[in-house]
CSV table of C-alpha atoms in Angstrom, one decimal:
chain,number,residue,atom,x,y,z
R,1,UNK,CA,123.8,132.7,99.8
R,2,UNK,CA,122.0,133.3,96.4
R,3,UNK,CA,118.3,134.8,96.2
R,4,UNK,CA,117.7,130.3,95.1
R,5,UNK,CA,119.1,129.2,98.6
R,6,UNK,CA,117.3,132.2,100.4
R,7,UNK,CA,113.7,130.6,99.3
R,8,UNK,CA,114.7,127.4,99.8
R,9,UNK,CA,115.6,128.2,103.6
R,10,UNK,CA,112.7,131.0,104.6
R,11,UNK,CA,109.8,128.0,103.0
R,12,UNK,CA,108.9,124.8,104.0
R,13,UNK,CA,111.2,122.4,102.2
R,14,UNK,CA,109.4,120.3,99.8
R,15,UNK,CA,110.0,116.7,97.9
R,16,UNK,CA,112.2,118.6,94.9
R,17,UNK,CA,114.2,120.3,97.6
R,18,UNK,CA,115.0,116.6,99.0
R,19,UNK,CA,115.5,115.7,95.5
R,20,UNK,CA,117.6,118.1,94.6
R,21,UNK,CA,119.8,117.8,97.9
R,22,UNK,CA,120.1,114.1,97.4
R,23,UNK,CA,121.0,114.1,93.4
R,24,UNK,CA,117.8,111.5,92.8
R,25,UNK,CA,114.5,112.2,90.8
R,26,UNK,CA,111.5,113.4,92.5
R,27,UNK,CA,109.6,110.8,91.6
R,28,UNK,CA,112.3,108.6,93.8
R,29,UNK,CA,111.8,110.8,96.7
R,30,UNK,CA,107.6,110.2,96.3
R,31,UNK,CA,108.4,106.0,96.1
R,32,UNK,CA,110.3,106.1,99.4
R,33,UNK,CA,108.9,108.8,101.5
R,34,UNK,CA,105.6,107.8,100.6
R,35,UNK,CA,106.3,104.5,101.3
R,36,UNK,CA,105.0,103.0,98.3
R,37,UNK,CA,105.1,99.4,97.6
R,38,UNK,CA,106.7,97.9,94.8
R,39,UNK,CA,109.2,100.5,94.4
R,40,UNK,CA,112.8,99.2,93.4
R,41,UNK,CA,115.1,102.0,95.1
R,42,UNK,CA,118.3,101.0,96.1
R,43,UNK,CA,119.1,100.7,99.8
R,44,UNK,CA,121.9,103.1,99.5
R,45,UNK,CA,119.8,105.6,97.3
R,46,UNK,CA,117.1,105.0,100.2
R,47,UNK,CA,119.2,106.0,102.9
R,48,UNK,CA,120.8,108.8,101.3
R,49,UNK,CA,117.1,110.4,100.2
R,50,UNK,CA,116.1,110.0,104.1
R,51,UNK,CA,119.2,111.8,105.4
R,52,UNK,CA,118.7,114.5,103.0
R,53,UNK,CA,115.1,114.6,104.5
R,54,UNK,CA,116.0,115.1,108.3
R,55,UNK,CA,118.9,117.1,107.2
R,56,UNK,CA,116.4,119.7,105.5
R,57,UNK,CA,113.6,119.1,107.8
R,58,UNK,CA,111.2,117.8,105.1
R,59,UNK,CA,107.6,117.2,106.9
R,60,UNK,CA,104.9,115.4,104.5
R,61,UNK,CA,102.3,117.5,103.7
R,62,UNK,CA,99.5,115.6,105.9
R,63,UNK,CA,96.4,117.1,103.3
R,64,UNK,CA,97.8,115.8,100.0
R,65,UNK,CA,98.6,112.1,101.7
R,66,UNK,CA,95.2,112.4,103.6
R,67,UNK,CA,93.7,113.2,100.1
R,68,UNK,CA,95.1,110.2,98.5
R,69,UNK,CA,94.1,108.2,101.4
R,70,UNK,CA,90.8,109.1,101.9
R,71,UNK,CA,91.3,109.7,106.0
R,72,UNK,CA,92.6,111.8,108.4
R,73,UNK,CA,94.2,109.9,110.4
R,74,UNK,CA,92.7,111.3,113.2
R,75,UNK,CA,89.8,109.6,116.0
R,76,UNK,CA,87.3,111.5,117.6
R,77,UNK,CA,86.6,109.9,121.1
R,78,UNK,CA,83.2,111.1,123.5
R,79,UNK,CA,83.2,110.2,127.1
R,80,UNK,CA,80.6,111.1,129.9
R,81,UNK,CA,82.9,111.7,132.4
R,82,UNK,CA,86.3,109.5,132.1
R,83,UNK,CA,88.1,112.6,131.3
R,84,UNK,CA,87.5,113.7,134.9
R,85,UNK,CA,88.0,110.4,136.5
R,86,UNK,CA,91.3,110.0,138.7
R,87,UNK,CA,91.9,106.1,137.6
R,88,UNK,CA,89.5,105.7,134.6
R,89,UNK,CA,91.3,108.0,132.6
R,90,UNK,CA,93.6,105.3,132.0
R,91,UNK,CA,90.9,104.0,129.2
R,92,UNK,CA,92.1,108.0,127.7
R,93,UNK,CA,95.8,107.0,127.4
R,94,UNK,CA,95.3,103.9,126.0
R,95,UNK,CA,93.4,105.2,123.2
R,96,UNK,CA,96.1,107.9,122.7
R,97,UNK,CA,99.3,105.3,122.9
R,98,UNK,CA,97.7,103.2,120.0
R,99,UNK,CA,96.2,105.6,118.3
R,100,UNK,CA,100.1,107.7,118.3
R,101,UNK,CA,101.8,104.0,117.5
R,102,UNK,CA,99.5,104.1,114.0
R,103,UNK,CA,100.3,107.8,112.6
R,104,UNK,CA,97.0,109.2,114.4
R,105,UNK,CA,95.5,111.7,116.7
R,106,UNK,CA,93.0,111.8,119.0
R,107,UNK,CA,90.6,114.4,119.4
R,108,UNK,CA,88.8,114.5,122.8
R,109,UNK,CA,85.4,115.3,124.0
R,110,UNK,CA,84.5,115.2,127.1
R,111,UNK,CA,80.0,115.7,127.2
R,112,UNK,CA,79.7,115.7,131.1
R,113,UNK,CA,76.7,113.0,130.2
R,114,UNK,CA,74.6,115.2,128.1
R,115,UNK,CA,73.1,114.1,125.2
R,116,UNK,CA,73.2,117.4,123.3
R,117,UNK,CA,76.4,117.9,123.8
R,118,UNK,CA,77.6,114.4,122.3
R,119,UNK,CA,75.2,114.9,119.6
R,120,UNK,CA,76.8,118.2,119.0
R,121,UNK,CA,80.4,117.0,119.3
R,122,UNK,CA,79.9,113.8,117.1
R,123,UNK,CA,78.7,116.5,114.2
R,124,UNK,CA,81.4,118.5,115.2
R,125,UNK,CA,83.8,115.8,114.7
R,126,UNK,CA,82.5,114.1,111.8
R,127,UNK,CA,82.8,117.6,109.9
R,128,UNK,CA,86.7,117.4,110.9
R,129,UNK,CA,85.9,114.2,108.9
R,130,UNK,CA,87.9,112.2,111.9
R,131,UNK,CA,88.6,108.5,110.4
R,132,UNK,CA,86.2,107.1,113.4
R,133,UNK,CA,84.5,107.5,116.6
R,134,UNK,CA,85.3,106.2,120.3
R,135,UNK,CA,82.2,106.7,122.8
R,136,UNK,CA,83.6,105.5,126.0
R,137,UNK,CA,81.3,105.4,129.7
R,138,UNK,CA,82.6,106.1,133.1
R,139,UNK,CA,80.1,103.1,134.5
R,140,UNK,CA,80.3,99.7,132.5
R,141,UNK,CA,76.7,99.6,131.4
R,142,UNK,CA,74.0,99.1,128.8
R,143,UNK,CA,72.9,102.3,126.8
R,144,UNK,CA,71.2,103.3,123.4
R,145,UNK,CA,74.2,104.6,121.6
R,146,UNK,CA,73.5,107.8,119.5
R,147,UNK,CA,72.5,107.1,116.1
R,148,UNK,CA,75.0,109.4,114.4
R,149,UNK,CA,78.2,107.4,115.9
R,150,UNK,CA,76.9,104.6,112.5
R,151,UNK,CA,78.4,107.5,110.4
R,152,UNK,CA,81.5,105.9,110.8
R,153,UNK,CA,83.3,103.1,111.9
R,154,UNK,CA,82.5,103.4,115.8
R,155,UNK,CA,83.8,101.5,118.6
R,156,UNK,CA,81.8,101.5,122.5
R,157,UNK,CA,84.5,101.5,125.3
R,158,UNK,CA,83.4,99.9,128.9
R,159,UNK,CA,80.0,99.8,127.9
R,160,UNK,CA,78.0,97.8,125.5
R,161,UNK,CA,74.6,98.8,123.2
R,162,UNK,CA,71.5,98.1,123.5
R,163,UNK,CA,69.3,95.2,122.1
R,164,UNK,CA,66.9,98.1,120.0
R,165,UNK,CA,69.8,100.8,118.9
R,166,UNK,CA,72.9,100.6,116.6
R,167,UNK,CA,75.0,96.9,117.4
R,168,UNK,CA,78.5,98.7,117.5
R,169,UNK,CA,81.9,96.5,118.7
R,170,UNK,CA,82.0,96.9,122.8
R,171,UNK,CA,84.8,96.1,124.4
R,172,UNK,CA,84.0,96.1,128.3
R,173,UNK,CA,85.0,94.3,131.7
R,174,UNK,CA,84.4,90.5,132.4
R,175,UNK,CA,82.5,91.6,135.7
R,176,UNK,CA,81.0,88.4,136.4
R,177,UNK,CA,84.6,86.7,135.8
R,178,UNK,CA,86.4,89.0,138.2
R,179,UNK,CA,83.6,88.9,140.4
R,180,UNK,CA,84.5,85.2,140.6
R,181,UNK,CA,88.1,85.8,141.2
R,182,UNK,CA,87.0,87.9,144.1
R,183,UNK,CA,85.0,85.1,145.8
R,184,UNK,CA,87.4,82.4,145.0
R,185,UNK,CA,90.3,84.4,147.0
R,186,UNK,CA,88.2,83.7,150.1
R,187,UNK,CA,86.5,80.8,149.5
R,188,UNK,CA,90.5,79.3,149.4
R,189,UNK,CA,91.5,80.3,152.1
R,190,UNK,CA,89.5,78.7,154.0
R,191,UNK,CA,85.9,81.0,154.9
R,192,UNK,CA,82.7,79.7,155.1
R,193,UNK,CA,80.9,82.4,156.6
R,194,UNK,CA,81.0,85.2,153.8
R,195,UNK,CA,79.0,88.3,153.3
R,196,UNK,CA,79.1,90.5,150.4
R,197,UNK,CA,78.7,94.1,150.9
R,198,UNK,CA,77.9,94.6,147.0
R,199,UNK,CA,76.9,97.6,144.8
R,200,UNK,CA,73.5,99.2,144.5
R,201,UNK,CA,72.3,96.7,141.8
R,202,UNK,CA,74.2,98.5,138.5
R,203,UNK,CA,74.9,95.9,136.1
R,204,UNK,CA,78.4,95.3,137.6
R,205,UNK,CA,76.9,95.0,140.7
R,206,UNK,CA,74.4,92.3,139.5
R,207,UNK,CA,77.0,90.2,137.5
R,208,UNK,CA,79.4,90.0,140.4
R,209,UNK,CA,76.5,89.0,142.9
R,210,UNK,CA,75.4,86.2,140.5
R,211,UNK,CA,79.2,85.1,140.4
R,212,UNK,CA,79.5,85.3,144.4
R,213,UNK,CA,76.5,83.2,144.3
R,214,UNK,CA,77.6,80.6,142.1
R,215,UNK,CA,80.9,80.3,143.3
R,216,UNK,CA,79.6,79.6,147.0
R,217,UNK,CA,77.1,77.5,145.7
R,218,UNK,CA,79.8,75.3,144.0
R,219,UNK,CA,81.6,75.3,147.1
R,220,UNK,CA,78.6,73.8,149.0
R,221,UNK,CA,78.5,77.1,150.9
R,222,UNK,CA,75.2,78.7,152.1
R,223,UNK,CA,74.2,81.4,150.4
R,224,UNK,CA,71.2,82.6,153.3
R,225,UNK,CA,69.4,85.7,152.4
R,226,UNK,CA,71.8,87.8,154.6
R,227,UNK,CA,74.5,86.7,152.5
R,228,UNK,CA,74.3,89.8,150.3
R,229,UNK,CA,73.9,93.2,151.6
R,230,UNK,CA,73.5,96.1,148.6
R,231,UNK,CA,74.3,99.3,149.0
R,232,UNK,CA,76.0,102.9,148.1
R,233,UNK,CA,79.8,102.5,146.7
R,234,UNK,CA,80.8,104.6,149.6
R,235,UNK,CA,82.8,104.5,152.4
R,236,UNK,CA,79.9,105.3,154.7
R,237,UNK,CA,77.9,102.6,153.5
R,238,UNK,CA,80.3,100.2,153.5
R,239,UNK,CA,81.2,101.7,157.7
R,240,UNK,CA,77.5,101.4,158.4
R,241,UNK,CA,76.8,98.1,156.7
R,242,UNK,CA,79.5,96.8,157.8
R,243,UNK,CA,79.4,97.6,161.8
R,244,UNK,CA,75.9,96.1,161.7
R,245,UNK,CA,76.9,92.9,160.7
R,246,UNK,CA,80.0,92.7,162.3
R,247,UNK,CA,78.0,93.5,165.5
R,248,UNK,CA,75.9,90.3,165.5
R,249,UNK,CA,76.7,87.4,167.7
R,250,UNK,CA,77.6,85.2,164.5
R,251,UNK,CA,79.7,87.6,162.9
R,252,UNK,CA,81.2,86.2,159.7
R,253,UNK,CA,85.1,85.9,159.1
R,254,UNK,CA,85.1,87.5,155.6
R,255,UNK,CA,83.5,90.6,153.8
R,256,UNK,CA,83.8,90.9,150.1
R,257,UNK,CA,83.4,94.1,149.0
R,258,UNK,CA,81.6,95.7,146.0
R,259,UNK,CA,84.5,98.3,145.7
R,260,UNK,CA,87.4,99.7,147.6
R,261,UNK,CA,85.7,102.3,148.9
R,262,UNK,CA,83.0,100.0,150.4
R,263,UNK,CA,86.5,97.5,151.8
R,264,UNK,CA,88.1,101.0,153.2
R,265,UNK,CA,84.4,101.7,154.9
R,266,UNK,CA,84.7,98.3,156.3
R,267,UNK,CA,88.1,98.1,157.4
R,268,UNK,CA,87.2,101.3,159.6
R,269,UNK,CA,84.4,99.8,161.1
R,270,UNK,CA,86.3,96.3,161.9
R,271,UNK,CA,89.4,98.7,163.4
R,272,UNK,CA,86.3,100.6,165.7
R,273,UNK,CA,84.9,97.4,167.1
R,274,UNK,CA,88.2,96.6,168.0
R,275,UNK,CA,89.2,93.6,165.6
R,276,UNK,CA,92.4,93.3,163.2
R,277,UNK,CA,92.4,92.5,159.5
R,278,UNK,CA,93.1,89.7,158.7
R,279,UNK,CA,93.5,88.1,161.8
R,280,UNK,CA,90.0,88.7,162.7
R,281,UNK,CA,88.6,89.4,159.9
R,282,UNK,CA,89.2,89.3,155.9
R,283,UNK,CA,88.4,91.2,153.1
R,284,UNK,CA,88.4,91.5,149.2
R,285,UNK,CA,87.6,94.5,147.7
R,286,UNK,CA,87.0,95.6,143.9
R,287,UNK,CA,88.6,98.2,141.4
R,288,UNK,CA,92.4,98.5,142.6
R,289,UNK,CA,91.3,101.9,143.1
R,290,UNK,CA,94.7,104.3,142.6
R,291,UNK,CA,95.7,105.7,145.8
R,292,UNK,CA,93.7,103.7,148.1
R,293,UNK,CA,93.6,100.1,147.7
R,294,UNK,CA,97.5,99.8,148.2
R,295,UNK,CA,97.7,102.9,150.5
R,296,UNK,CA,95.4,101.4,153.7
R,297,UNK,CA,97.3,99.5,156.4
R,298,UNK,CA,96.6,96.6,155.8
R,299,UNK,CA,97.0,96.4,152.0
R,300,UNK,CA,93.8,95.5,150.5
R,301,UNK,CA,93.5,92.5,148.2
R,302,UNK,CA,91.7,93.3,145.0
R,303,UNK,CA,90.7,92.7,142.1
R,304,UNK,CA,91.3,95.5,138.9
R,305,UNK,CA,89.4,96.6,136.3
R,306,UNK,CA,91.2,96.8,133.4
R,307,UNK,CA,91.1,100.2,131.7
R,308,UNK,CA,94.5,100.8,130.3
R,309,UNK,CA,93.9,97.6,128.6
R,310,UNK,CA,90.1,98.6,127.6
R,311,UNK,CA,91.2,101.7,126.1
R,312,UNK,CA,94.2,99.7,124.0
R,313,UNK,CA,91.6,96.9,123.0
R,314,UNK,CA,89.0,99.7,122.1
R,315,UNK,CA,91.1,101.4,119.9
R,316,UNK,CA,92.5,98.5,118.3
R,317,UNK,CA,89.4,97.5,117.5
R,318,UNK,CA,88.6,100.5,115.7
R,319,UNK,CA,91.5,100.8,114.0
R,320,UNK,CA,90.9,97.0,112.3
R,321,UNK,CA,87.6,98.5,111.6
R,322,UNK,CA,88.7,101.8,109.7
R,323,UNK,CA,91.1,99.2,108.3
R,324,UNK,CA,88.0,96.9,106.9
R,325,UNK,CA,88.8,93.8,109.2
R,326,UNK,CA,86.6,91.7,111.1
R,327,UNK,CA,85.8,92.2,114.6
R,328,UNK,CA,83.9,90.8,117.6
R,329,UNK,CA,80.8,92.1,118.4
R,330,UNK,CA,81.8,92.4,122.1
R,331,UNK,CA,84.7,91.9,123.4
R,332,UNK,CA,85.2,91.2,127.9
R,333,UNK,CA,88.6,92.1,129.1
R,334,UNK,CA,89.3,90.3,132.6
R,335,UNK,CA,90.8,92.1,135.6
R,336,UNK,CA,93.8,90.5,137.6
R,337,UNK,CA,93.2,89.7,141.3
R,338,UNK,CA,96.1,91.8,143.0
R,339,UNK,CA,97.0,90.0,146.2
R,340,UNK,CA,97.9,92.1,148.9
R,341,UNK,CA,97.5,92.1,152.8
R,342,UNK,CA,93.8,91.7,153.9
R,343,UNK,CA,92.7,88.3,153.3
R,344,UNK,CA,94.2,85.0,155.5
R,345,UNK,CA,92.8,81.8,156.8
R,346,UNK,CA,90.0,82.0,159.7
R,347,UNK,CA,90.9,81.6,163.1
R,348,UNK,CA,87.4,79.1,163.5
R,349,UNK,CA,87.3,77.2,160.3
């Protein structure tokens, strides 16, 4: 091997190198592993300049292309606490498949819910000079986003901003929409006497209430004051809330359930007073929570939330941002009601 072959092999192989090995100019090799438009390069001088490329080994050097391009092709993404959540960390690989399937890389931090630290790590990221900025909330809410995520193109994830701070694209969950799907289930088969054992008045909470409402109201169903029941998203509550209603002489023949946890609370209680589900009594719950919802005997009926598909929607979004595209202001992504075991028709209609 001669001392020219020697430094070819112990460097990193560069766009002469492929040039060279392929018997084409170098400014050939730029047109077509640049992928510049409007070049006229034969297919078969095309094909023979990529072999020679994998065949060396030829990587792009990312700083001269990010340079030209004037990004980074890289996202900086802030949570509160989705990066320790056992099913919402679905919104996390969403963002990462789309932002892989367009050349980029996310770069993660996770801020526990403390402001100084995501003011911190949005400075820390926007001196990496990441193309743009993903802030996305464990609880679908309202909040003040930080001022320093207008820097650059920013994109809010399950939540959505406030009326007085920075208007950024939110893409979040069409609560009161699933919340409807929820009631529907058991207003078709058949129940009239419904309670919901909701949330602890969060703004889920409140817009799957107000769709409970409405859809019993269309129905021509009462809608008493013990109709709703608020609470803890915990098992316990949903146990203790629900063995006091189920306890009264007029017991109804359906709970729906703020979340899974508070359907698995009630389930427990129903099994301890001695009834079955559904026979005796049915239940909707809320979330699709992983390793619960289609765990219980019986198999609770459901309805998701959508976080893979928040996460692909967010990112999208801010990736036809970077790319100067329109965008909604807020976008609702609608869970799917996932029928399983616990809801049937009542034994006294």
């Amino acid at each position: 091997m001669g001392d020219e072959q020697r430094d070819a092999a112990s460097r990193r192989p560069t766009m002469r190198d492929v040039a060279r090995a392929a018997g084409v100019s170098s400014t050939a090799v730029s047109f077509v592993l640049n992928d510049r438009e409007g070049a006229r390069i034969a297919p078969e001088t095309r094909a023979r300049i990529l072999a020679a490329a994998e065949r060396l080994g030829f990587r792009p050097n990312l700083t001269a292309r990010q340079l030209r391009l004037q990004q980074t092709q890289s996202i900086g993404m802030l949570t509160d606490g989705i990066a320790s959540s056992p099913f919402a960390g679905q919104i996390i690989r969403a963002v990462q498949d789309a932002a892989w399937e367009s050349g980029r890389l996310v770069l993660l931090v996770n801020t526990d819910g403390h402001t100084d630290v995501g003011r911190s790590a949005v400075r820390e990221l926007l001196d990496r000079r990441v193309d743009g900025l993903i802030f996305a909330s464990t609880v679908t809410r309202e909040l003040a986003p930080l001022p320093e995520l207008a820097a650059v193109p920013s994109v809010l994830i399950n939540c959505f901003p406030a009326a007085d701070g920075p208007q950024l694209p939110a893409v979040y969950p069409a609560e009161h929409a699933g919340g409807g799907l929820a009631a529907q289930r058991l207003i078709d088969a058949g129940h009239r006497e419904i309670v919901y054992l909701a949330g602890d008045g969060d703004w889920p909470a409140l817009q799957r209430t107000a769709a409970f409402r409405e859809r019993m109201q269309d129905a021509r169903l009462p809608v008493d004051a013990g109709a709703v029941v608020p609470g803890p998203y915990t098992i316990d509550s949903g146990y203790e809330r629900a063995r006091s209603i189920l306890q009264r002489p007029d017991r109804p023949t359906a709970l729906l359930c703020g979340n899974d946890r508070i359907a698995l609370g009630a389930l427990l209680a129903a099994q301890a007073l001695g009834l079955t589900v559904p026979e005796d009594l049915s239940l909707v719950g809320y979330d699709d929570q992983e390793e619960l919802a289609g765990s219980v005997h019986p198999r609770l009926t459901t309805v998701s939330l959508p976080f893979y598909e928040l996460g692909r929607q967010g990112a999208e979004t801010l990736l036809s941002v970077i790319a100067g595209e329109p965008v909604a202001a807020r976008r609702e992504v609608v869970g799917e009601l996932v029928e399983r075991d616990s809801v049937a028709a009542p034994r006294h209609p």
